[in-house]
Amino acid sequence: MPRIRPGRTRTRRNNRREPLRLSTMAAHDFNVRVGEQKSVICPDCRTWRRIMGDTDLKIREHCVSDRIAEGEEHTLCPGSNQVVIVDIDVRRWQVRQDRLLRDAMPAENRRGTRRLCKPLSPPAPSPIHRIGARRA
């Protein structure tokens, strides 16, 4: 049975760069929705990475190349352990993202709000009536 690892920062180190502020990034480059895993696009390798920690938020340590299993050298991305500062109103950001997502979906793909029921078919004649008609 796999062990569930808590989502907290495992190191006190950071990459000594200026903290990454979400207000300076594009709104579609991060995800800080309530109830979902916080994630951000690494500014160096442009891949989605988890944000670890509860109070001291950092980009999770990751490699430059995803082909380490093929025998390449393990080199860390310079964006690893980058400190992240959430300086936006999360609720307002989420409402804006939901509106953009809803507006981007064409009307044909949305479900209708009316419920269309099929008309009821008349009841079939019961077999008891047929049996009684044969005897008479």
mmCIF file of N, CA and C in Angstrom:
data_model
loop_
_atom_site.group_PDB
_atom_site.id
_atom_site.type_symbol
_atom_site.label_atom_id
_atom_site.label_comp_id
_atom_site.label_asym_id
_atom_site.label_seq_id
_atom_site.Cartn_x
_atom_site.Cartn_y
_atom_site.Cartn_z
ATOM 1 N N MET A 1 0.846 -1.172 0.000
ATOM 2 C CA MET A 1 0.000 0.000 0.000
ATOM 3 C C MET A 1 0.895 1.239 0.000
ATOM 4 N N PRO A 2 0.713 2.155 -0.966
ATOM 5 C CA PRO A 2 1.601 3.313 -1.036
ATOM 6 C C PRO A 2 1.343 4.287 0.110
ATOM 7 N N ARG A 3 2.402 4.905 0.531
ATOM 8 C CA ARG A 3 2.322 5.882 1.606
ATOM 9 C C ARG A 3 1.929 7.235 1.011
ATOM 10 N N ILE A 4 0.963 7.893 1.594
ATOM 11 C CA ILE A 4 0.536 9.204 1.126
ATOM 12 C C ILE A 4 1.435 10.246 1.765
ATOM 13 N N ARG A 5 2.133 10.990 0.906
ATOM 14 C CA ARG A 5 3.063 11.993 1.404
ATOM 15 C C ARG A 5 2.342 13.317 1.609
ATOM 16 N N PRO A 6 2.565 13.965 2.727
ATOM 17 C CA PRO A 6 1.905 15.252 2.948
ATOM 18 C C PRO A 6 2.469 16.311 2.003
ATOM 19 N N GLY A 7 1.637 17.274 1.633
ATOM 20 C CA GLY A 7 2.071 18.326 0.715
ATOM 21 C C GLY A 7 2.741 19.462 1.441
ATOM 22 N N ARG A 8 3.922 19.224 1.935
ATOM 23 C CA ARG A 8 4.647 20.288 2.628
ATOM 24 C C ARG A 8 6.073 20.361 2.083
ATOM 25 N N THR A 9 6.705 21.477 2.307
ATOM 26 C CA THR A 9 8.062 21.666 1.825
ATOM 27 C C THR A 9 9.008 20.829 2.651
ATOM 28 N N ARG A 10 9.868 20.086 2.022
ATOM 29 C CA ARG A 10 10.774 19.191 2.716
ATOM 30 C C ARG A 10 12.133 19.841 2.995
ATOM 31 N N THR A 11 12.360 21.006 2.454
ATOM 32 C CA THR A 11 13.654 21.651 2.634
ATOM 33 C C THR A 11 13.456 23.126 2.942
ATOM 34 N N ARG A 12 14.403 23.682 3.645
ATOM 35 C CA ARG A 12 14.366 25.113 3.926
ATOM 36 C C ARG A 12 15.086 25.904 2.844
ATOM 37 N N ARG A 13 15.763 25.187 1.968
ATOM 38 C CA ARG A 13 16.507 25.869 0.909
ATOM 39 C C ARG A 13 15.559 26.479 -0.114
ATOM 40 N N ASN A 14 16.015 27.526 -0.755
ATOM 41 C CA ASN A 14 15.343 28.045 -1.928
ATOM 42 C C ASN A 14 16.418 28.383 -2.960
ATOM 43 N N ASN A 15 16.016 28.807 -4.135
ATOM 44 C CA ASN A 15 17.017 29.019 -5.175
ATOM 45 C C ASN A 15 17.595 30.441 -5.167
ATOM 46 N N ARG A 16 17.362 31.173 -4.098
ATOM 47 C CA ARG A 16 17.930 32.500 -3.854
ATOM 48 C C ARG A 16 17.554 33.531 -4.915
ATOM 49 N N ARG A 17 16.509 33.258 -5.656
ATOM 50 C CA ARG A 17 15.994 34.240 -6.601
ATOM 51 C C ARG A 17 14.923 35.077 -5.922
ATOM 52 N N GLU A 18 14.545 36.144 -6.586
ATOM 53 C CA GLU A 18 13.454 36.960 -6.076
ATOM 54 C C GLU A 18 12.172 36.126 -6.118
ATOM 55 N N PRO A 19 11.307 36.226 -5.115
ATOM 56 C CA PRO A 19 10.098 35.400 -5.084
ATOM 57 C C PRO A 19 9.222 35.618 -6.320
ATOM 58 N N LEU A 20 8.571 34.560 -6.745
ATOM 59 C CA LEU A 20 7.685 34.591 -7.902
ATOM 60 C C LEU A 20 6.305 35.015 -7.427
ATOM 61 N N ARG A 21 5.845 36.171 -7.881
ATOM 62 C CA ARG A 21 4.534 36.699 -7.478
ATOM 63 C C ARG A 21 3.502 36.327 -8.529
ATOM 64 N N LEU A 22 2.380 35.801 -8.059
ATOM 65 C CA LEU A 22 1.343 35.377 -8.990
ATOM 66 C C LEU A 22 0.690 36.554 -9.702
ATOM 67 N N SER A 23 0.739 37.741 -9.114
ATOM 68 C CA SER A 23 0.139 38.914 -9.760
ATOM 69 C C SER A 23 0.909 39.332 -11.007
ATOM 70 N N THR A 24 2.176 38.916 -11.119
ATOM 71 C CA THR A 24 2.962 39.276 -12.302
ATOM 72 C C THR A 24 2.854 38.231 -13.404
ATOM 73 N N MET A 25 2.238 37.085 -13.109
ATOM 74 C CA MET A 25 2.113 36.008 -14.093
ATOM 75 C C MET A 25 0.766 36.098 -14.810
ATOM 76 N N ALA A 26 0.687 35.432 -15.955
ATOM 77 C CA ALA A 26 -0.583 35.337 -16.664
ATOM 78 C C ALA A 26 -1.536 34.473 -15.844
ATOM 79 N N ALA A 27 -2.817 34.783 -15.913
ATOM 80 C CA ALA A 27 -3.810 34.095 -15.075
ATOM 81 C C ALA A 27 -3.944 32.619 -15.413
ATOM 82 N N HIS A 28 -3.575 32.213 -16.618
ATOM 83 C CA HIS A 28 -3.698 30.813 -17.001
ATOM 84 C C HIS A 28 -2.416 30.020 -16.736
ATOM 85 N N ASP A 29 -1.421 30.628 -16.091
ATOM 86 C CA ASP A 29 -0.158 29.953 -15.813
ATOM 87 C C ASP A 29 -0.068 29.391 -14.394
ATOM 88 N N PHE A 30 -1.140 29.485 -13.635
ATOM 89 C CA PHE A 30 -1.122 28.918 -12.287
ATOM 90 C C PHE A 30 -2.517 28.456 -11.916
ATOM 91 N N ASN A 31 -2.586 27.577 -10.914
ATOM 92 C CA ASN A 31 -3.851 27.054 -10.415
ATOM 93 C C ASN A 31 -3.804 27.080 -8.897
ATOM 94 N N VAL A 32 -4.616 27.915 -8.285
ATOM 95 C CA VAL A 32 -4.677 28.007 -6.827
ATOM 96 C C VAL A 32 -6.115 27.824 -6.341
ATOM 97 N N ARG A 33 -6.892 27.022 -7.060
ATOM 98 C CA ARG A 33 -8.284 26.789 -6.675
ATOM 99 C C ARG A 33 -8.358 26.113 -5.305
ATOM 100 N N VAL A 34 -9.384 26.470 -4.568
ATOM 101 C CA VAL A 34 -9.608 25.877 -3.257
ATOM 102 C C VAL A 34 -10.041 24.427 -3.456
ATOM 103 N N GLY A 35 -9.420 23.519 -2.741
ATOM 104 C CA GLY A 35 -9.750 22.115 -2.828
ATOM 105 C C GLY A 35 -8.948 21.350 -3.874
ATOM 106 N N GLU A 36 -8.142 22.024 -4.673
ATOM 107 C CA GLU A 36 -7.304 21.368 -5.669
ATOM 108 C C GLU A 36 -5.838 21.559 -5.297
ATOM 109 N N GLN A 37 -4.988 20.756 -5.910
ATOM 110 C CA GLN A 37 -3.549 20.875 -5.675
ATOM 111 C C GLN A 37 -3.042 22.165 -6.332
ATOM 112 N N LYS A 38 -2.336 22.974 -5.561
ATOM 113 C CA LYS A 38 -1.782 24.205 -6.120
ATOM 114 C C LYS A 38 -0.660 23.861 -7.086
ATOM 115 N N SER A 39 -0.658 24.515 -8.246
ATOM 116 C CA SER A 39 0.376 24.256 -9.236
ATOM 117 C C SER A 39 0.650 25.519 -10.024
ATOM 118 N N VAL A 40 1.814 25.525 -10.657
ATOM 119 C CA VAL A 40 2.251 26.696 -11.418
ATOM 120 C C VAL A 40 3.153 26.221 -12.555
ATOM 121 N N ILE A 41 3.235 27.008 -13.601
ATOM 122 C CA ILE A 41 4.162 26.699 -14.684
ATOM 123 C C ILE A 41 5.532 27.228 -14.276
ATOM 124 N N CYS A 42 6.521 26.356 -14.289
ATOM 125 C CA CYS A 42 7.882 26.756 -13.927
ATOM 126 C C CYS A 42 8.361 27.805 -14.928
ATOM 127 N N PRO A 43 8.886 28.935 -14.462
ATOM 128 C CA PRO A 43 9.310 29.977 -15.390
ATOM 129 C C PRO A 43 10.512 29.583 -16.255
ATOM 130 N N ASP A 44 11.263 28.571 -15.852
ATOM 131 C CA ASP A 44 12.451 28.180 -16.613
ATOM 132 C C ASP A 44 12.166 27.088 -17.635
ATOM 133 N N CYS A 45 11.507 26.003 -17.199
ATOM 134 C CA CYS A 45 11.297 24.873 -18.113
ATOM 135 C C CYS A 45 9.898 24.859 -18.719
ATOM 136 N N ARG A 46 8.996 25.771 -18.296
ATOM 137 C CA ARG A 46 7.657 25.918 -18.834
ATOM 138 C C ARG A 46 6.827 24.626 -18.738
ATOM 139 N N THR A 47 6.963 23.905 -17.623
ATOM 140 C CA THR A 47 6.147 22.728 -17.370
ATOM 141 C C THR A 47 5.369 22.946 -16.074
ATOM 142 N N TRP A 48 4.223 22.276 -15.961
ATOM 143 C CA TRP A 48 3.411 22.404 -14.758
ATOM 144 C C TRP A 48 4.083 21.676 -13.605
ATOM 145 N N ARG A 49 4.228 22.360 -12.484
ATOM 146 C CA ARG A 49 4.837 21.793 -11.276
ATOM 147 C C ARG A 49 3.983 22.134 -10.071
ATOM 148 N N ARG A 50 4.015 21.230 -9.064
ATOM 149 C CA ARG A 50 3.257 21.445 -7.835
ATOM 150 C C ARG A 50 3.894 22.519 -6.982
ATOM 151 N N ILE A 51 3.052 23.227 -6.254
ATOM 152 C CA ILE A 51 3.528 24.176 -5.249
ATOM 153 C C ILE A 51 3.420 23.461 -3.917
ATOM 154 N N MET A 52 4.539 23.314 -3.240
ATOM 155 C CA MET A 52 4.581 22.583 -1.982
ATOM 156 C C MET A 52 4.569 23.556 -0.815
ATOM 157 N N GLY A 53 4.016 23.110 0.298
ATOM 158 C CA GLY A 53 4.038 23.885 1.526
ATOM 159 C C GLY A 53 2.682 24.456 1.876
ATOM 160 N N ASP A 54 2.554 24.852 3.127
ATOM 161 C CA ASP A 54 1.325 25.488 3.599
ATOM 162 C C ASP A 54 1.525 26.978 3.808
ATOM 163 N N THR A 55 2.617 27.349 4.429
ATOM 164 C CA THR A 55 2.894 28.769 4.647
ATOM 165 C C THR A 55 4.049 29.243 3.774
ATOM 166 N N ASP A 56 5.106 28.457 3.691
ATOM 167 C CA ASP A 56 6.266 28.790 2.870
ATOM 168 C C ASP A 56 6.115 28.043 1.544
ATOM 169 N N LEU A 57 5.499 28.681 0.560
ATOM 170 C CA LEU A 57 5.195 28.037 -0.711
ATOM 171 C C LEU A 57 6.410 28.043 -1.631
ATOM 172 N N LYS A 58 6.716 26.864 -2.204
ATOM 173 C CA LYS A 58 7.839 26.733 -3.133
ATOM 174 C C LYS A 58 7.445 25.816 -4.272
ATOM 175 N N ILE A 59 8.083 26.021 -5.430
ATOM 176 C CA ILE A 59 7.906 25.095 -6.540
ATOM 177 C C ILE A 59 8.678 23.833 -6.203
ATOM 178 N N ARG A 60 8.038 22.695 -6.402
ATOM 179 C CA ARG A 60 8.664 21.424 -6.051
ATOM 180 C C ARG A 60 9.935 21.198 -6.862
ATOM 181 N N GLU A 61 10.915 20.587 -6.226
ATOM 182 C CA GLU A 61 12.190 20.291 -6.891
ATOM 183 C C GLU A 61 11.949 19.338 -8.055
ATOM 184 N N HIS A 62 12.481 19.688 -9.236
ATOM 185 C CA HIS A 62 12.272 18.853 -10.412
ATOM 186 C C HIS A 62 13.483 18.934 -11.334
ATOM 187 N N CYS A 63 13.534 17.997 -12.270
ATOM 188 C CA CYS A 63 14.671 17.888 -13.182
ATOM 189 C C CYS A 63 14.405 18.653 -14.473
ATOM 190 N N VAL A 64 15.482 18.979 -15.157
ATOM 191 C CA VAL A 64 15.369 19.663 -16.444
ATOM 192 C C VAL A 64 14.775 18.718 -17.468
ATOM 193 N N SER A 65 15.218 17.490 -17.466
ATOM 194 C CA SER A 65 14.786 16.525 -18.458
ATOM 195 C C SER A 65 13.928 15.454 -17.795
ATOM 196 N N ASP A 66 12.884 15.056 -18.465
ATOM 197 C CA ASP A 66 12.039 13.971 -17.951
ATOM 198 C C ASP A 66 12.527 12.610 -18.416
ATOM 199 N N ARG A 67 13.690 12.557 -19.060
ATOM 200 C CA ARG A 67 14.207 11.301 -19.597
ATOM 201 C C ARG A 67 15.329 10.737 -18.733
ATOM 202 N N ILE A 68 15.208 10.870 -17.433
ATOM 203 C CA ILE A 68 16.255 10.374 -16.547
ATOM 204 C C ILE A 68 16.294 8.855 -16.574
ATOM 205 N N ALA A 69 15.142 8.224 -16.767
ATOM 206 C CA ALA A 69 15.092 6.761 -16.795
ATOM 207 C C ALA A 69 15.870 6.198 -17.976
ATOM 208 N N GLU A 70 16.109 7.008 -19.005
ATOM 209 C CA GLU A 70 16.839 6.541 -20.173
ATOM 210 C C GLU A 70 18.348 6.638 -19.996
ATOM 211 N N GLY A 71 18.801 7.045 -18.819
ATOM 212 C CA GLY A 71 20.224 7.055 -18.542
ATOM 213 C C GLY A 71 20.872 8.428 -18.609
ATOM 214 N N GLU A 72 20.087 9.480 -18.748
ATOM 215 C CA GLU A 72 20.673 10.812 -18.781
ATOM 216 C C GLU A 72 21.039 11.267 -17.365
ATOM 217 N N GLU A 73 21.866 12.267 -17.299
ATOM 218 C CA GLU A 73 22.325 12.772 -16.005
ATOM 219 C C GLU A 73 21.205 13.525 -15.298
ATOM 220 N N HIS A 74 21.157 13.401 -14.002
ATOM 221 C CA HIS A 74 20.145 14.041 -13.165
ATOM 222 C C HIS A 74 20.557 15.490 -12.911
ATOM 223 N N THR A 75 19.930 16.440 -13.620
ATOM 224 C CA THR A 75 20.234 17.856 -13.423
ATOM 225 C C THR A 75 18.964 18.581 -13.010
ATOM 226 N N LEU A 76 19.048 19.327 -11.925
ATOM 227 C CA LEU A 76 17.896 20.054 -11.429
ATOM 228 C C LEU A 76 17.626 21.288 -12.269
ATOM 229 N N CYS A 77 16.336 21.605 -12.401
ATOM 230 C CA CYS A 77 15.927 22.819 -13.098
ATOM 231 C C CYS A 77 16.282 24.014 -12.218
ATOM 232 N N PRO A 78 16.740 25.128 -12.802
ATOM 233 C CA PRO A 78 17.036 26.310 -11.979
ATOM 234 C C PRO A 78 15.803 26.878 -11.287
ATOM 235 N N GLY A 79 14.604 26.508 -11.750
ATOM 236 C CA GLY A 79 13.376 26.989 -11.126
ATOM 237 C C GLY A 79 12.934 26.170 -9.928
ATOM 238 N N SER A 80 13.675 25.112 -9.586
ATOM 239 C CA SER A 80 13.326 24.300 -8.422
ATOM 240 C C SER A 80 13.468 25.119 -7.146
ATOM 241 N N ASN A 81 12.598 24.850 -6.188
ATOM 242 C CA ASN A 81 12.591 25.526 -4.881
ATOM 243 C C ASN A 81 12.422 27.038 -4.998
ATOM 244 N N GLN A 82 11.766 27.495 -6.037
ATOM 245 C CA GLN A 82 11.473 28.920 -6.207
ATOM 246 C C GLN A 82 10.354 29.298 -5.243
ATOM 247 N N VAL A 83 10.540 30.335 -4.472
ATOM 248 C CA VAL A 83 9.525 30.791 -3.529
ATOM 249 C C VAL A 83 8.389 31.439 -4.318
ATOM 250 N N VAL A 84 7.144 31.094 -3.943
ATOM 251 C CA VAL A 84 5.955 31.619 -4.618
ATOM 252 C C VAL A 84 5.146 32.419 -3.610
ATOM 253 N N ILE A 85 4.743 33.621 -4.007
ATOM 254 C CA ILE A 85 3.917 34.476 -3.156
ATOM 255 C C ILE A 85 2.556 34.633 -3.820
ATOM 256 N N VAL A 86 1.497 34.233 -3.099
ATOM 257 C CA VAL A 86 0.134 34.390 -3.599
ATOM 258 C C VAL A 86 -0.349 35.764 -3.167
ATOM 259 N N ASP A 87 -0.245 36.741 -4.074
ATOM 260 C CA ASP A 87 -0.634 38.116 -3.763
ATOM 261 C C ASP A 87 -1.842 38.548 -4.590
ATOM 262 N N ILE A 88 -2.745 37.604 -4.851
ATOM 263 C CA ILE A 88 -3.965 37.893 -5.597
ATOM 264 C C ILE A 88 -5.159 37.478 -4.753
ATOM 265 N N ASP A 89 -6.338 37.960 -5.119
ATOM 266 C CA ASP A 89 -7.569 37.514 -4.480
ATOM 267 C C ASP A 89 -7.989 36.220 -5.171
ATOM 268 N N VAL A 90 -7.887 35.100 -4.469
ATOM 269 C CA VAL A 90 -8.112 33.784 -5.067
ATOM 270 C C VAL A 90 -9.560 33.629 -5.526
ATOM 271 N N ARG A 91 -10.512 34.109 -4.735
ATOM 272 C CA ARG A 91 -11.921 33.967 -5.119
ATOM 273 C C ARG A 91 -12.226 34.749 -6.393
ATOM 274 N N ARG A 92 -11.718 35.948 -6.492
ATOM 275 C CA ARG A 92 -11.941 36.762 -7.690
ATOM 276 C C ARG A 92 -11.275 36.101 -8.906
ATOM 277 N N TRP A 93 -10.083 35.559 -8.713
ATOM 278 C CA TRP A 93 -9.387 34.869 -9.810
ATOM 279 C C TRP A 93 -10.190 33.654 -10.270
ATOM 280 N N GLN A 94 -10.742 32.893 -9.314
ATOM 281 C CA GLN A 94 -11.499 31.698 -9.661
ATOM 282 C C GLN A 94 -12.782 32.061 -10.403
ATOM 283 N N VAL A 95 -13.478 33.096 -9.994
ATOM 284 C CA VAL A 95 -14.690 33.529 -10.696
ATOM 285 C C VAL A 95 -14.351 33.943 -12.122
ATOM 286 N N ARG A 96 -13.256 34.643 -12.291
ATOM 287 C CA ARG A 96 -12.835 35.081 -13.638
ATOM 288 C C ARG A 96 -12.476 33.878 -14.515
ATOM 289 N N GLN A 97 -11.770 32.884 -13.946
ATOM 290 C CA GLN A 97 -11.409 31.693 -14.718
ATOM 291 C C GLN A 97 -12.648 30.893 -15.111
ATOM 292 N N ASP A 98 -13.610 30.781 -14.202
ATOM 293 C CA ASP A 98 -14.842 30.059 -14.513
ATOM 294 C C ASP A 98 -15.616 30.767 -15.629
ATOM 295 N N ARG A 99 -15.645 32.093 -15.593
ATOM 296 C CA ARG A 99 -16.344 32.848 -16.631
ATOM 297 C C ARG A 99 -15.648 32.689 -17.975
ATOM 298 N N LEU A 100 -14.323 32.745 -17.990
ATOM 299 C CA LEU A 100 -13.587 32.562 -19.248
ATOM 300 C C LEU A 100 -13.804 31.164 -19.817
ATOM 301 N N LEU A 101 -13.824 30.165 -18.958
ATOM 302 C CA LEU A 101 -14.049 28.796 -19.406
ATOM 303 C C LEU A 101 -15.459 28.619 -19.969
ATOM 304 N N ARG A 102 -16.437 29.211 -19.307
ATOM 305 C CA ARG A 102 -17.813 29.110 -19.773
ATOM 306 C C ARG A 102 -18.006 29.853 -21.101
ATOM 307 N N ASP A 103 -17.385 31.014 -21.256
ATOM 308 C CA ASP A 103 -17.519 31.780 -22.492
ATOM 309 C C ASP A 103 -16.770 31.139 -23.650
ATOM 310 N N ALA A 104 -15.709 30.387 -23.349
ATOM 311 C CA ALA A 104 -14.935 29.754 -24.412
ATOM 312 C C ALA A 104 -15.652 28.536 -24.988
ATOM 313 N N MET A 105 -16.580 27.963 -24.236
ATOM 314 C CA MET A 105 -17.292 26.769 -24.699
ATOM 315 C C MET A 105 -18.441 27.207 -25.606
ATOM 316 N N PRO A 106 -18.521 26.667 -26.819
ATOM 317 C CA PRO A 106 -19.630 27.043 -27.698
ATOM 318 C C PRO A 106 -20.970 26.583 -27.147
ATOM 319 N N ALA A 107 -22.019 27.258 -27.563
ATOM 320 C CA ALA A 107 -23.352 26.968 -27.036
ATOM 321 C C ALA A 107 -23.822 25.568 -27.418
ATOM 322 N N GLU A 108 -23.347 25.037 -28.542
ATOM 323 C CA GLU A 108 -23.785 23.708 -28.969
ATOM 324 C C GLU A 108 -23.300 22.621 -28.011
ATOM 325 N N ASN A 109 -22.170 22.855 -27.343
ATOM 326 C CA ASN A 109 -21.617 21.839 -26.453
ATOM 327 C C ASN A 109 -22.255 21.853 -25.070
ATOM 328 N N ARG A 110 -22.944 22.915 -24.736
ATOM 329 C CA ARG A 110 -23.559 22.990 -23.419
ATOM 330 C C ARG A 110 -24.824 22.161 -23.369
ATOM 331 N N ARG A 111 -25.137 21.665 -22.228
ATOM 332 C CA ARG A 111 -26.352 20.885 -22.062
ATOM 333 C C ARG A 111 -27.555 21.817 -21.991
ATOM 334 N N GLY A 112 -28.658 21.328 -22.482
ATOM 335 C CA GLY A 112 -29.885 22.102 -22.403
ATOM 336 C C GLY A 112 -30.411 22.134 -20.991
ATOM 337 N N THR A 113 -31.128 23.198 -20.659
ATOM 338 C CA THR A 113 -31.664 23.316 -19.304
ATOM 339 C C THR A 113 -33.034 22.673 -19.196
ATOM 340 N N ARG A 114 -33.738 22.521 -20.327
ATOM 341 C CA ARG A 114 -35.061 21.905 -20.295
ATOM 342 C C ARG A 114 -34.938 20.393 -20.357
ATOM 343 N N ARG A 115 -35.821 19.767 -19.667
ATOM 344 C CA ARG A 115 -35.846 18.310 -19.669
ATOM 345 C C ARG A 115 -36.913 17.858 -20.663
ATOM 346 N N LEU A 116 -36.505 17.116 -21.678
ATOM 347 C CA LEU A 116 -37.426 16.661 -22.708
ATOM 348 C C LEU A 116 -37.788 15.207 -22.427
ATOM 349 N N CYS A 117 -39.026 14.984 -22.051
ATOM 350 C CA CYS A 117 -39.487 13.631 -21.726
ATOM 351 C C CYS A 117 -40.200 13.034 -22.922
ATOM 352 N N LYS A 118 -40.058 11.747 -23.093
ATOM 353 C CA LYS A 118 -40.770 11.047 -24.155
ATOM 354 C C LYS A 118 -42.235 10.884 -23.731
ATOM 355 N N PRO A 119 -43.140 10.921 -24.696
ATOM 356 C CA PRO A 119 -44.549 10.713 -24.318
ATOM 357 C C PRO A 119 -44.764 9.269 -23.857
ATOM 358 N N LEU A 120 -45.672 9.108 -22.934
ATOM 359 C CA LEU A 120 -45.961 7.776 -22.404
ATOM 360 C C LEU A 120 -46.767 6.979 -23.431
ATOM 361 N N SER A 121 -46.401 5.746 -23.610
ATOM 362 C CA SER A 121 -47.140 4.892 -24.540
ATOM 363 C C SER A 121 -48.378 4.344 -23.831
ATOM 364 N N PRO A 122 -49.428 4.043 -24.587
ATOM 365 C CA PRO A 122 -50.641 3.499 -23.937
ATOM 366 C C PRO A 122 -50.342 2.123 -23.364
ATOM 367 N N PRO A 123 -50.989 1.769 -22.299
ATOM 368 C CA PRO A 123 -50.704 0.462 -21.674
ATOM 369 C C PRO A 123 -51.112 -0.679 -22.604
ATOM 370 N N ALA A 124 -50.331 -1.710 -22.613
ATOM 371 C CA ALA A 124 -50.612 -2.869 -23.445
ATOM 372 C C ALA A 124 -51.786 -3.646 -22.858
ATOM 373 N N PRO A 125 -52.583 -4.270 -23.716
ATOM 374 C CA PRO A 125 -53.700 -5.070 -23.169
ATOM 375 C C PRO A 125 -53.143 -6.245 -22.379
ATOM 376 N N SER A 126 -53.722 -6.464 -21.245
ATOM 377 C CA SER A 126 -53.198 -7.522 -20.369
ATOM 378 C C SER A 126 -53.560 -8.900 -20.909
ATOM 379 N N PRO A 127 -52.758 -9.896 -20.684
ATOM 380 C CA PRO A 127 -53.041 -11.244 -21.175
ATOM 381 C C PRO A 127 -54.272 -11.874 -20.533
ATOM 382 N N ILE A 128 -54.710 -11.413 -19.378
ATOM 383 C CA ILE A 128 -55.884 -11.976 -18.714
ATOM 384 C C ILE A 128 -57.131 -11.719 -19.555
ATOM 385 N N HIS A 129 -57.216 -10.531 -20.163
ATOM 386 C CA HIS A 129 -58.363 -10.217 -21.002
ATOM 387 C C HIS A 129 -58.393 -11.113 -22.238
ATOM 388 N N ARG A 130 -57.228 -11.445 -22.772
ATOM 389 C CA ARG A 130 -57.184 -12.305 -23.954
ATOM 390 C C ARG A 130 -57.637 -13.730 -23.612
ATOM 391 N N ILE A 131 -57.248 -14.214 -22.447
ATOM 392 C CA ILE A 131 -57.646 -15.542 -22.031
ATOM 393 C C ILE A 131 -59.155 -15.622 -21.832
ATOM 394 N N GLY A 132 -59.725 -14.586 -21.213
ATOM 395 C CA GLY A 132 -61.160 -14.560 -20.991
ATOM 396 C C GLY A 132 -61.932 -14.475 -22.293
ATOM 397 N N ALA A 133 -61.400 -13.804 -23.314
ATOM 398 C CA ALA A 133 -62.100 -13.669 -24.588
ATOM 399 C C ALA A 133 -62.105 -14.984 -25.334
ATOM 400 N N ARG A 134 -61.087 -15.811 -25.196
ATOM 401 C CA ARG A 134 -61.019 -17.101 -25.887
ATOM 402 C C ARG A 134 -62.045 -18.085 -25.311
ATOM 403 N N ARG A 135 -62.279 -18.076 -24.028
ATOM 404 C CA ARG A 135 -63.201 -19.008 -23.385
ATOM 405 C C ARG A 135 -64.645 -18.702 -23.742
ATOM 406 N N ALA A 136 -64.948 -17.469 -23.923
ATOM 407 C CA ALA A 136 -66.354 -17.118 -24.170
ATOM 408 C C ALA A 136 -66.761 -17.369 -25.577
#
